[in-house]
PDB file of C-alpha atoms in Angstrom:
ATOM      1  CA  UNK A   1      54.812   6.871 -48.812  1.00  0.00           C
ATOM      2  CA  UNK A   2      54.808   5.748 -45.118  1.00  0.00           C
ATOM      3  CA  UNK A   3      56.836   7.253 -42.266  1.00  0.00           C
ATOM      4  CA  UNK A   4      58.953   4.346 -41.973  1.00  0.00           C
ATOM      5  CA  UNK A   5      59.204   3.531 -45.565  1.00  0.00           C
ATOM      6  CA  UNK A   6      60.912   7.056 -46.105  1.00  0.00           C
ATOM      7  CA  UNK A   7      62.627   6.728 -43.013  1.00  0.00           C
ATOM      8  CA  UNK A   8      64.374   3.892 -44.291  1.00  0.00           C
ATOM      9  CA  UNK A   9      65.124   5.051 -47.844  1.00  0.00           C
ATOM     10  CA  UNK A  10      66.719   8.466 -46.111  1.00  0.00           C
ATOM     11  CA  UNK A  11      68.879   5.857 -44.441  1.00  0.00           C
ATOM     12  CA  UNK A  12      70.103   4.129 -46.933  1.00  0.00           C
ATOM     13  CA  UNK A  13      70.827   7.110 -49.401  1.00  0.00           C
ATOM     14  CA  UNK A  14      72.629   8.769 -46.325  1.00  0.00           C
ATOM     15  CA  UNK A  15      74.178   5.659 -45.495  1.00  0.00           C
ATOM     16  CA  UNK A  16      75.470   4.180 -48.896  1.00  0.00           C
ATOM     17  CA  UNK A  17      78.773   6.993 -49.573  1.00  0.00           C
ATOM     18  CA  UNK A  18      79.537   6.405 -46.355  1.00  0.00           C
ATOM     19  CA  UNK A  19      79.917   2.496 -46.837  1.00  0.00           C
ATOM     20  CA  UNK A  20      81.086   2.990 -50.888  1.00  0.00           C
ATOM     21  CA  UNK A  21      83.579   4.993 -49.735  1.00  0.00           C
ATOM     22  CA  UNK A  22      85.292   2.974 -46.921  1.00  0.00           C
ATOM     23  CA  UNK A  23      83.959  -0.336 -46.973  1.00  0.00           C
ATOM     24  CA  UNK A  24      82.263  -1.780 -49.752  1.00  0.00           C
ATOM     25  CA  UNK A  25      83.978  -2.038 -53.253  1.00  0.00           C
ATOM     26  CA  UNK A  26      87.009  -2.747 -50.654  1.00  0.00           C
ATOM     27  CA  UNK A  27      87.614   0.933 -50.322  1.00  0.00           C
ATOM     28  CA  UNK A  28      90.412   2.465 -47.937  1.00  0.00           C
ATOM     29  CA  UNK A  29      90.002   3.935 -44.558  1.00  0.00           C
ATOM     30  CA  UNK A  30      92.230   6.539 -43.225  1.00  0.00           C
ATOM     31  CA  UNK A  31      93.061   6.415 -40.106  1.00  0.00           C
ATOM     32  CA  UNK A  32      95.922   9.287 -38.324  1.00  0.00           C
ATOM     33  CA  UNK A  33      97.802   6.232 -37.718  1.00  0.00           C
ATOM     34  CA  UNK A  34      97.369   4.491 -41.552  1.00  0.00           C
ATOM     35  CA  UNK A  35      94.829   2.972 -43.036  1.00  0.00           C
ATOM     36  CA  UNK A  36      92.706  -0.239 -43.294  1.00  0.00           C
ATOM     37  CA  UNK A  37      90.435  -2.047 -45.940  1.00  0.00           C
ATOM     38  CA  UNK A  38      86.652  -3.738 -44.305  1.00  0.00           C
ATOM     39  CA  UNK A  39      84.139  -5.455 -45.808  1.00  0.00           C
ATOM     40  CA  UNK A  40      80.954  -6.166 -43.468  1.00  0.00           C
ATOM     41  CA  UNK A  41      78.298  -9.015 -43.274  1.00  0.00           C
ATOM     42  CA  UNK A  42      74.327  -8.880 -43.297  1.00  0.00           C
ATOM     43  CA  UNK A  43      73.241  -7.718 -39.742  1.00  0.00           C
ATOM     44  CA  UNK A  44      74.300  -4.803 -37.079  1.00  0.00           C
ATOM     45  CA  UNK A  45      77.213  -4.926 -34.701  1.00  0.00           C
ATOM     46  CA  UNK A  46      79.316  -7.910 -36.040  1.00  0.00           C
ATOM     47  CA  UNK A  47      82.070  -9.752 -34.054  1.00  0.00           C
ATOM     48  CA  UNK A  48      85.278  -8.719 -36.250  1.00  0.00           C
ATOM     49  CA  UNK A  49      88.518 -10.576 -38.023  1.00  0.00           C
ATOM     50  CA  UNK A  50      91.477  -8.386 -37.799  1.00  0.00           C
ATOM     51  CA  UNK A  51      93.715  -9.674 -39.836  1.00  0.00           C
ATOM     52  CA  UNK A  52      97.622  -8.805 -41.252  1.00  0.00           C
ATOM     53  CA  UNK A  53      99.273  -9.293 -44.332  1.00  0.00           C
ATOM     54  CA  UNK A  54     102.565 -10.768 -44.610  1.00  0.00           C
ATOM     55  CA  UNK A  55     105.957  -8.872 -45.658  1.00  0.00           C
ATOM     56  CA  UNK A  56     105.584  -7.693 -48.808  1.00  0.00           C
ATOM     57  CA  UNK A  57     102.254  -7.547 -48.689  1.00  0.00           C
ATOM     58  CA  UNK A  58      99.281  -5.675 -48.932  1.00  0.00           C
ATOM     59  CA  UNK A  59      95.559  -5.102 -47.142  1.00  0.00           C
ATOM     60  CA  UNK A  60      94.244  -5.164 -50.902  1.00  0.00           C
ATOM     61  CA  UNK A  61      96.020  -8.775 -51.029  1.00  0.00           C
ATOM     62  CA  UNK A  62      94.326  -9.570 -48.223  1.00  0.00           C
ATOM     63  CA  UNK A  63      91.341  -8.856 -49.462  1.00  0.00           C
ATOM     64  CA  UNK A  64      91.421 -10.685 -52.427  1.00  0.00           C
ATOM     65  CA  UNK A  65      92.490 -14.142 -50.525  1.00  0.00           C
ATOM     66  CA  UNK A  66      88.572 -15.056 -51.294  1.00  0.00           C
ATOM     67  CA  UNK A  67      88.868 -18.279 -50.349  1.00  0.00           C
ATOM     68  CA  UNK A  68      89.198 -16.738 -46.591  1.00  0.00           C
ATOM     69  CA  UNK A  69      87.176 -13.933 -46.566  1.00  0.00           C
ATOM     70  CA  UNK A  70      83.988 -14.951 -47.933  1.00  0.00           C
ATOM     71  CA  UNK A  71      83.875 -17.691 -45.360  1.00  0.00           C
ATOM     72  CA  UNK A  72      84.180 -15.147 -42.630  1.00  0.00           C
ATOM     73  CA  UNK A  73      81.576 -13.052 -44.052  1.00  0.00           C
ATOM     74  CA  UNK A  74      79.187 -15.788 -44.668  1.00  0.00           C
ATOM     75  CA  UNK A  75      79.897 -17.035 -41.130  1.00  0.00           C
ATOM     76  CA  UNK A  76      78.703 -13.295 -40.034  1.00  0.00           C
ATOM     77  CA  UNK A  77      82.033 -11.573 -38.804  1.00  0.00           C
ATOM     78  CA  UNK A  78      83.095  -8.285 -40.222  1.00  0.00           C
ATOM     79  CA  UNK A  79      86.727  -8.926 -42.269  1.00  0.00           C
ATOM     80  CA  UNK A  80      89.292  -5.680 -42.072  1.00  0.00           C
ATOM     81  CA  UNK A  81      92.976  -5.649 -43.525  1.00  0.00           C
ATOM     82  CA  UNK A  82      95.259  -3.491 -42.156  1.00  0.00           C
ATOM     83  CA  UNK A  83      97.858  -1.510 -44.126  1.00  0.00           C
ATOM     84  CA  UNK A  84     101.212  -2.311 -43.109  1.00  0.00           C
ATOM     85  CA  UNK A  85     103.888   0.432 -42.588  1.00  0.00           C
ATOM     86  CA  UNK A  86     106.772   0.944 -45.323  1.00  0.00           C
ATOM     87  CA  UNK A  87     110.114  -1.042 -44.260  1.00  0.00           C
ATOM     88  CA  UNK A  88     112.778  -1.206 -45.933  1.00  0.00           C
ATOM     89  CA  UNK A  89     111.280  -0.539 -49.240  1.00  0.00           C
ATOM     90  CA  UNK A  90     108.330  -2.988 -48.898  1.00  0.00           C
ATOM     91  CA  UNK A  91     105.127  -2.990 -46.529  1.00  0.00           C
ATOM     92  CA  UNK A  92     105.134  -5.318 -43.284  1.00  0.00           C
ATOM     93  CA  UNK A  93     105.244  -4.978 -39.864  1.00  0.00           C
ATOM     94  CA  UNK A  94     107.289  -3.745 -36.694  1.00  0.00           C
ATOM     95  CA  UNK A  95     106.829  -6.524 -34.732  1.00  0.00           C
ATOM     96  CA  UNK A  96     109.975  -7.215 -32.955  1.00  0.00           C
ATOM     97  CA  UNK A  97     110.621  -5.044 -29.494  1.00  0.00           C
ATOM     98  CA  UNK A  98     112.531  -2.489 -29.924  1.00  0.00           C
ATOM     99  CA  UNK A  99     112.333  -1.896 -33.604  1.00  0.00           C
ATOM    100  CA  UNK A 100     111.944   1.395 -34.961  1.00  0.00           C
ATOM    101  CA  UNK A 101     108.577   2.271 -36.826  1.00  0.00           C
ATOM    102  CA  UNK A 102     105.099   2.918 -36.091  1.00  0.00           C
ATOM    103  CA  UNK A 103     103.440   1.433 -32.909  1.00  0.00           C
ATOM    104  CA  UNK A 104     101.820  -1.011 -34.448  1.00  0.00           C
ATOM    105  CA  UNK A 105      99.939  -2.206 -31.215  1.00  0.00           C
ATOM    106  CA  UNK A 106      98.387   1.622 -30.841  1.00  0.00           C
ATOM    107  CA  UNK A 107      97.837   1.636 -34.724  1.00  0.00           C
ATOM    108  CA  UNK A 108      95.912  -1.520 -34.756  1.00  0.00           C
ATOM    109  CA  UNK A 109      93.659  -0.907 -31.585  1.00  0.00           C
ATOM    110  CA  UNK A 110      93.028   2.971 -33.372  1.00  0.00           C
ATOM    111  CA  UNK A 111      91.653   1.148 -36.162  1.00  0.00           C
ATOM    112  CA  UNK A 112      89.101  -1.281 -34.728  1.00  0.00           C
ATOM    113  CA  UNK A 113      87.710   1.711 -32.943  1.00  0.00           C
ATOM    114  CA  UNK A 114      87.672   3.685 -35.984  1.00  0.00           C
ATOM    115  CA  UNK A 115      85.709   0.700 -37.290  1.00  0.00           C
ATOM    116  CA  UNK A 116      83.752   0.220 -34.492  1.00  0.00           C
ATOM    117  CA  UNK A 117      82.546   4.222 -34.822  1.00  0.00           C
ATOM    118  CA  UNK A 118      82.091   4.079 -39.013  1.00  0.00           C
ATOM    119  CA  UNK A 119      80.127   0.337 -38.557  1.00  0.00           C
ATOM    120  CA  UNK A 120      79.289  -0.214 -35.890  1.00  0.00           C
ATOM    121  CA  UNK A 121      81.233  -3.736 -35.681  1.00  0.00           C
ATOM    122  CA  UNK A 122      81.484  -4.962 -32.025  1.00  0.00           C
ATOM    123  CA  UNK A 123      84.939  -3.806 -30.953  1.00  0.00           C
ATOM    124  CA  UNK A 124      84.798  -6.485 -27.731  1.00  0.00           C
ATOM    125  CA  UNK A 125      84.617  -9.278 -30.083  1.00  0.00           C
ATOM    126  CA  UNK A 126      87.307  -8.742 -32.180  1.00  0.00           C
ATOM    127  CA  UNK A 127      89.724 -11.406 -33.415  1.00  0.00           C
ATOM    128  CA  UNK A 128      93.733 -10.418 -34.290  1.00  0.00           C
ATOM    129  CA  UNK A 129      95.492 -13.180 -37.159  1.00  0.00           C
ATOM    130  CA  UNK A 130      97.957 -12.209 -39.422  1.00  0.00           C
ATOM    131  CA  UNK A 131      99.741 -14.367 -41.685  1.00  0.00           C
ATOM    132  CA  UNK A 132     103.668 -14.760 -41.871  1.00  0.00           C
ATOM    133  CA  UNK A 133     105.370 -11.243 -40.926  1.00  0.00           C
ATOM    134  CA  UNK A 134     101.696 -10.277 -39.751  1.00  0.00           C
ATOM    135  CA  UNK A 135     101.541 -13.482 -37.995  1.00  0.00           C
ATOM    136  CA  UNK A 136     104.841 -12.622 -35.921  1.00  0.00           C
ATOM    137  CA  UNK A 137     103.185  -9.253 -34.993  1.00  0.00           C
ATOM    138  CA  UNK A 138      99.782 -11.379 -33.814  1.00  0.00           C
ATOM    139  CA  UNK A 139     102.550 -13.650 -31.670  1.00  0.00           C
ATOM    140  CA  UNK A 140     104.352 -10.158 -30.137  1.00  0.00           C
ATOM    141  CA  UNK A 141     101.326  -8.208 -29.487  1.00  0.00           C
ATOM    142  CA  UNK A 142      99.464 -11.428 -27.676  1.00  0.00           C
ATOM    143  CA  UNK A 143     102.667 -11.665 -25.479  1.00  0.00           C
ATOM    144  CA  UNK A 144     102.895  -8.027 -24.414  1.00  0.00           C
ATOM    145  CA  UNK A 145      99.108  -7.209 -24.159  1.00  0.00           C
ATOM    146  CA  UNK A 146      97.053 -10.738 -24.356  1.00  0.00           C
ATOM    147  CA  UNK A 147      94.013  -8.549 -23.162  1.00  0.00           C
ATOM    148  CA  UNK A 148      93.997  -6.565 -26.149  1.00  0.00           C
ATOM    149  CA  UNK A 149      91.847  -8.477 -28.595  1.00  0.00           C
ATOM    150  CA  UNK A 150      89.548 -11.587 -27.297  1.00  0.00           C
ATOM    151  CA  UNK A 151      91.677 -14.146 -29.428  1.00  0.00           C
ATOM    152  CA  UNK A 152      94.628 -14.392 -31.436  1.00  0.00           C
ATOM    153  CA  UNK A 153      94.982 -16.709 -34.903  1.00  0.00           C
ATOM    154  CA  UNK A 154      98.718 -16.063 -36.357  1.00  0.00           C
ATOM    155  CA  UNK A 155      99.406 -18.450 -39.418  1.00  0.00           C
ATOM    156  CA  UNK A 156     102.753 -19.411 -40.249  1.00  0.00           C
ATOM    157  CA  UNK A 157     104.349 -17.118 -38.212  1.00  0.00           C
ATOM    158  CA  UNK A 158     105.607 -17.191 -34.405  1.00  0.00           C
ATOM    159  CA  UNK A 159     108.232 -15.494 -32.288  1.00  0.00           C
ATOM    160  CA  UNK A 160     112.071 -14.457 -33.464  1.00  0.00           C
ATOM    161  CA  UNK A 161     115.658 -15.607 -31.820  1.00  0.00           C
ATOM    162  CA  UNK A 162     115.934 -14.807 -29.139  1.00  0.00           C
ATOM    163  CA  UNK A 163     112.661 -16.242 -28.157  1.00  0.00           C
ATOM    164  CA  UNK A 164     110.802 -13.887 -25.439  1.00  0.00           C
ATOM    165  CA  UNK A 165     111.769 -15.210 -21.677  1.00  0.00           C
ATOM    166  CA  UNK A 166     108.135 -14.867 -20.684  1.00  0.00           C
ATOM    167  CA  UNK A 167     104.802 -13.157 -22.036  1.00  0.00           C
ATOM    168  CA  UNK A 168     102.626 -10.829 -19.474  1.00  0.00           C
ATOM    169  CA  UNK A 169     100.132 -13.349 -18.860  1.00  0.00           C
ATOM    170  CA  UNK A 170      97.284 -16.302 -20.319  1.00  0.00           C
ATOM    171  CA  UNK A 171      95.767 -15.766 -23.515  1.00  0.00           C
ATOM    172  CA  UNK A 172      93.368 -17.388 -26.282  1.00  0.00           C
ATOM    173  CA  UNK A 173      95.668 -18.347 -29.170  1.00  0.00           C
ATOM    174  CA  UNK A 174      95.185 -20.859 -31.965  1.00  0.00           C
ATOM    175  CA  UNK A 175      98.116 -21.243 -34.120  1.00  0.00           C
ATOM    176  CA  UNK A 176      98.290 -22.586 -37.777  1.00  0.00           C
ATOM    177  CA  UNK A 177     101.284 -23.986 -39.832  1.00  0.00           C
ATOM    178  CA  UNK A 178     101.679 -25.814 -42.687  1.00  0.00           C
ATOM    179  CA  UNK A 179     103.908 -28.701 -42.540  1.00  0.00           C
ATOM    180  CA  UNK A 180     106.517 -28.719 -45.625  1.00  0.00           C
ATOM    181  CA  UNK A 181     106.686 -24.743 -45.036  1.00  0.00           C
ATOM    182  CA  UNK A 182     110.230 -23.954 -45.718  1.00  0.00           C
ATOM    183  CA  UNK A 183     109.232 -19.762 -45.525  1.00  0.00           C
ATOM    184  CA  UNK A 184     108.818 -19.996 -42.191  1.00  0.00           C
ATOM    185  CA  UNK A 185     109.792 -23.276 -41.163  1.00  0.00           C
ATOM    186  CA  UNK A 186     108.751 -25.122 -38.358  1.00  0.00           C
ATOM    187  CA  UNK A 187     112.154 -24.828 -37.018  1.00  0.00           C
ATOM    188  CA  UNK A 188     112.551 -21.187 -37.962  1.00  0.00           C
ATOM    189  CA  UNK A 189     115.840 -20.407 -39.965  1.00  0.00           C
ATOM    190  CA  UNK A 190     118.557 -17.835 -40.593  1.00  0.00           C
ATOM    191  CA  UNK A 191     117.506 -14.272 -42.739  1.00  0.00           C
ATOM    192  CA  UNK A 192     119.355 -11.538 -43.877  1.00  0.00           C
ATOM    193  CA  UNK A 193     123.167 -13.164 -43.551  1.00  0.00           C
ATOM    194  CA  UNK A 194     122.090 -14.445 -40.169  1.00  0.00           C
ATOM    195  CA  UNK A 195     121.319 -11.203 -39.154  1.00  0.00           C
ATOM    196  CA  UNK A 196     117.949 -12.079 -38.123  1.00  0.00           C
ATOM    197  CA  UNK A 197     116.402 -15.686 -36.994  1.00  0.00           C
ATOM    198  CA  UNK A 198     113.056 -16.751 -37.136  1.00  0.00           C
ATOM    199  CA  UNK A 199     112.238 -19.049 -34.202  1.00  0.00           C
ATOM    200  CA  UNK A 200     111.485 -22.607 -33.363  1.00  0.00           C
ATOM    201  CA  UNK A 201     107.819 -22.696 -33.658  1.00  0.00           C
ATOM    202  CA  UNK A 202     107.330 -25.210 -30.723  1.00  0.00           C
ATOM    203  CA  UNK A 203     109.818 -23.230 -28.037  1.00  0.00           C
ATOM    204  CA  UNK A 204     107.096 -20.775 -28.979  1.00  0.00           C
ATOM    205  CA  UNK A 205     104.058 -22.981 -27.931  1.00  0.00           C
ATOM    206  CA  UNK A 206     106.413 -23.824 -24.531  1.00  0.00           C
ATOM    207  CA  UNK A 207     106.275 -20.005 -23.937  1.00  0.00           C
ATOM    208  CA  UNK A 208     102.710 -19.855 -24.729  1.00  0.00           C
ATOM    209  CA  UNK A 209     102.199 -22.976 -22.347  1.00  0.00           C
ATOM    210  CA  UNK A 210     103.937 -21.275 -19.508  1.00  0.00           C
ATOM    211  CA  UNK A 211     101.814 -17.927 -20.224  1.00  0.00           C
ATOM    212  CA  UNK A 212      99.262 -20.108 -19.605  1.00  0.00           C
ATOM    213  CA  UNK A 213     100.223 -22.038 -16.244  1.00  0.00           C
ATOM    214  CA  UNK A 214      99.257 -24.715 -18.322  1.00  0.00           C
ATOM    215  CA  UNK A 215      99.913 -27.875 -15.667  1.00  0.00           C
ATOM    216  CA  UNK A 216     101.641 -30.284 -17.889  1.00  0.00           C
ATOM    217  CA  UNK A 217     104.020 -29.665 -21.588  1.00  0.00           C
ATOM    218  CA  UNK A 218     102.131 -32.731 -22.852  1.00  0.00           C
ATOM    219  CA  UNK A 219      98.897 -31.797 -24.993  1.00  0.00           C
ATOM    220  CA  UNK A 220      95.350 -33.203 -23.622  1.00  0.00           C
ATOM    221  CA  UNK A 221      93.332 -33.254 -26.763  1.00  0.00           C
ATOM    222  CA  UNK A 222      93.241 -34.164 -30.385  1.00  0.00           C
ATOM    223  CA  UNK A 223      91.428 -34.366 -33.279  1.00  0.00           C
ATOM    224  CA  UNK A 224      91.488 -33.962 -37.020  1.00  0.00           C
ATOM    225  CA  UNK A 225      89.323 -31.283 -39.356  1.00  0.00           C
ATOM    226  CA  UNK A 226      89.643 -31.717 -42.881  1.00  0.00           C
ATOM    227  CA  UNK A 227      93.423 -31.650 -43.717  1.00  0.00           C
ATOM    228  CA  UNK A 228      94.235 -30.273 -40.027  1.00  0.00           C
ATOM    229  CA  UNK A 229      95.802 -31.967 -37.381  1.00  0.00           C
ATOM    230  CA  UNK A 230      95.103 -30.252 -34.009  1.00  0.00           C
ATOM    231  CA  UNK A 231      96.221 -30.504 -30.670  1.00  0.00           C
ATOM    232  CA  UNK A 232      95.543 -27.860 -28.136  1.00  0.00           C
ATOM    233  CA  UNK A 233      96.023 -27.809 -24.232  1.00  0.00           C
ATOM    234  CA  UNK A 234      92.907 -27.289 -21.491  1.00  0.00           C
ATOM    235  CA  UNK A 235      95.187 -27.919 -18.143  1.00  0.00           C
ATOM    236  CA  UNK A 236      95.676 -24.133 -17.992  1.00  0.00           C
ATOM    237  CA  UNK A 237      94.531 -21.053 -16.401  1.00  0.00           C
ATOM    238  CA  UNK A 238      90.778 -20.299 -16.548  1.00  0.00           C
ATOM    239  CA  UNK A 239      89.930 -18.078 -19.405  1.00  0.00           C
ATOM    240  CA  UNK A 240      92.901 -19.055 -21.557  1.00  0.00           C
ATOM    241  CA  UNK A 241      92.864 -21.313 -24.506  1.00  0.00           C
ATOM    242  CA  UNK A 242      96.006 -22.537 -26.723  1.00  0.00           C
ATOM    243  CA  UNK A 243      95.854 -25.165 -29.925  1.00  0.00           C
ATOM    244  CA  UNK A 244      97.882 -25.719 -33.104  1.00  0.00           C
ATOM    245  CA  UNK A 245      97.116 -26.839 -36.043  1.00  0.00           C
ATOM    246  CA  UNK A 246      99.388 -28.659 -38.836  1.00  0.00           C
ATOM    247  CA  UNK A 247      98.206 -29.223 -42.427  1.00  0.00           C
ATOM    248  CA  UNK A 248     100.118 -30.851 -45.132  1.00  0.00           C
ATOM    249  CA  UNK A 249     100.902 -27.462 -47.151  1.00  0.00           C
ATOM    250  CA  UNK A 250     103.679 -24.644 -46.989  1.00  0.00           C
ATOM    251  CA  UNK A 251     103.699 -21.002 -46.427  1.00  0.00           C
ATOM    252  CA  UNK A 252      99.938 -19.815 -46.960  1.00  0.00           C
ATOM    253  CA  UNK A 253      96.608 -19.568 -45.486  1.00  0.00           C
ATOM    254  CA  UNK A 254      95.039 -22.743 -46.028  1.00  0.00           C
ATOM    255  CA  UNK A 255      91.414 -23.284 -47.378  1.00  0.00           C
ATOM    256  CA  UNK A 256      89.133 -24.533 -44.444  1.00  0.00           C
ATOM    257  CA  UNK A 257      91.554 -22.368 -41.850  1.00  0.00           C
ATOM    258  CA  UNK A 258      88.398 -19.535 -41.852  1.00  0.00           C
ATOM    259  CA  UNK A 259      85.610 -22.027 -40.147  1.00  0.00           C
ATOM    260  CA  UNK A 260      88.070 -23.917 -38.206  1.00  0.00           C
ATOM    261  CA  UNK A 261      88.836 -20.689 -36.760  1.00  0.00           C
ATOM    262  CA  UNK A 262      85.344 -19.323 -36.252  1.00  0.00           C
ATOM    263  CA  UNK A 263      84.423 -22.919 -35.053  1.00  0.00           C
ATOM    264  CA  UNK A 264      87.422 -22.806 -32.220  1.00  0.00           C
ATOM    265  CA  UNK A 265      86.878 -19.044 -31.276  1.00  0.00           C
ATOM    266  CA  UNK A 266      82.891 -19.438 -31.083  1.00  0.00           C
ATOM    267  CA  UNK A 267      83.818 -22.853 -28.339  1.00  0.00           C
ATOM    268  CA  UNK A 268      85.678 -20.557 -26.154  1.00  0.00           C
ATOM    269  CA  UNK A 269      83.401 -19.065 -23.129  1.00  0.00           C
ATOM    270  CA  UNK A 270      82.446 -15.635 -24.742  1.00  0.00           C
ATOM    271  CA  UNK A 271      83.088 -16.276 -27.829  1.00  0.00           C
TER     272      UNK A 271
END
């Protein structure tokens, strides 16, 4: 046998536990934090999709959403699922400031790295969505540390009452929501005996617009891809970015969201 034909079957012997283990066969990764689910495309050092389940939820739901992750992994990008943290008897996210829990921003940022060491995915290009609760915590994090991840793609989920008075700075965001949700309606609406209120999804895109310095409320381009309407604003600070996109369905992760995604994040500069 050749030098480099053993080389590579060492490799791969040495290598395969490693990936069976945490990775492949959707196995869990630990983390000192929690723990996180990956599964990884053809090729070395892959941009990656972060992305967070919704209350209730779990990464091995995530996971299973097929319709979203296979895209992603065809399209070349890494896909991880976060665990989310135990609340009130049921696995989401502490999102909103102030909340007891785990620091989710330090918990999330431990885990790319922790991915970035085990893969060797590229932790500059990584992307944060989330969808519902985890779609709140994309919408918090982005407005306390927009340099944290290179873009953020919450579905169905935005900001709480009362709405943040301003976020630290610009940022690359692309939000989706589906029309005739009534989960997290477009509106947002009263939970827990009006203990809690889910914000108006547009007073979040003003907040995002001001984050921005974009120069005028009005949006200055649309267009239509597949069942989505977009509309996004380029009048803004350089390096920023902010769309949304409606489609005609309620509370879930539509099919065709994954490459309108990649398609939007790969058009930024960077990307």
């Amino acid at each position: 046998m050749r030098l480099r034909d053993l080389l590579a079957v060492l490799f791969a012997t040495a290598a395969t536990p490693v990936l069976a283990a945490c990775g492949q066969d959707q196995g869990v990764c630990e983390t000192d934090s929690g723990s996180y689910r990956i599964e990884l495309p053809e090729g070395s050092n892959p941009p990656l999709v972060v992305f967070l389940h919704g209350y209730g939820g779990s990464a091995q739901g995530t996971m299973k959403n097929r319709g979203m992750v296979e895209p992603l992994l065809a399209r070349g990008y890494a896909v991880m699922a976060p665990e989310g943290a135990e609340r009130n008897g049921r696995k989401s996210w502490s999102f909103y400031p102030g909340w007891d829990g785990r620091d989710e921003a330090a918990f999330l940022k431990e885990v790319v790295a922790d991915a970035a060491q085990r893969f060797g995915v590229d932790d500059h290009r990584v992307v944060l969505g989330g969808f519902s609760a985890g779609g709140f915590m994309v919408n918090y994090l982005a407005c306390a540390d927009p340099e944290a991840f290179s873009a953020y793609v919450p579905v169905s989920g935005g900001f709480w009452r009362p709405h943040p008075e301003s976020c630290a700075g610009p940022v690359r965001l692309f939000h989706t929501h589906g029309w005739t949700d009534n989960v997290v309606p477009l509106e947002g609406r009263a939970l827990g005996g009006g203990r809690f209120l889910q914000g108006d999804i547009f007073a979040g895109l003003e907040i995002w617009r001001q984050a921005n310095e974009c120069a005028d409320n009005r949006p200055d381009g649309f267009s239509t891809t597949g069942q989505f309407m977009r509309r996004k604003w380029t009048a803004c600070a350089d390096g920023s970015a902010l769309e949304f996109a409606l489609f005609p369905g309620g509370h879930s992760v539509p099919r065709g969201w994954a490459d309108m995604m990649v398609d939007w994040y790969e058009g930024l500069p960077g990307g």
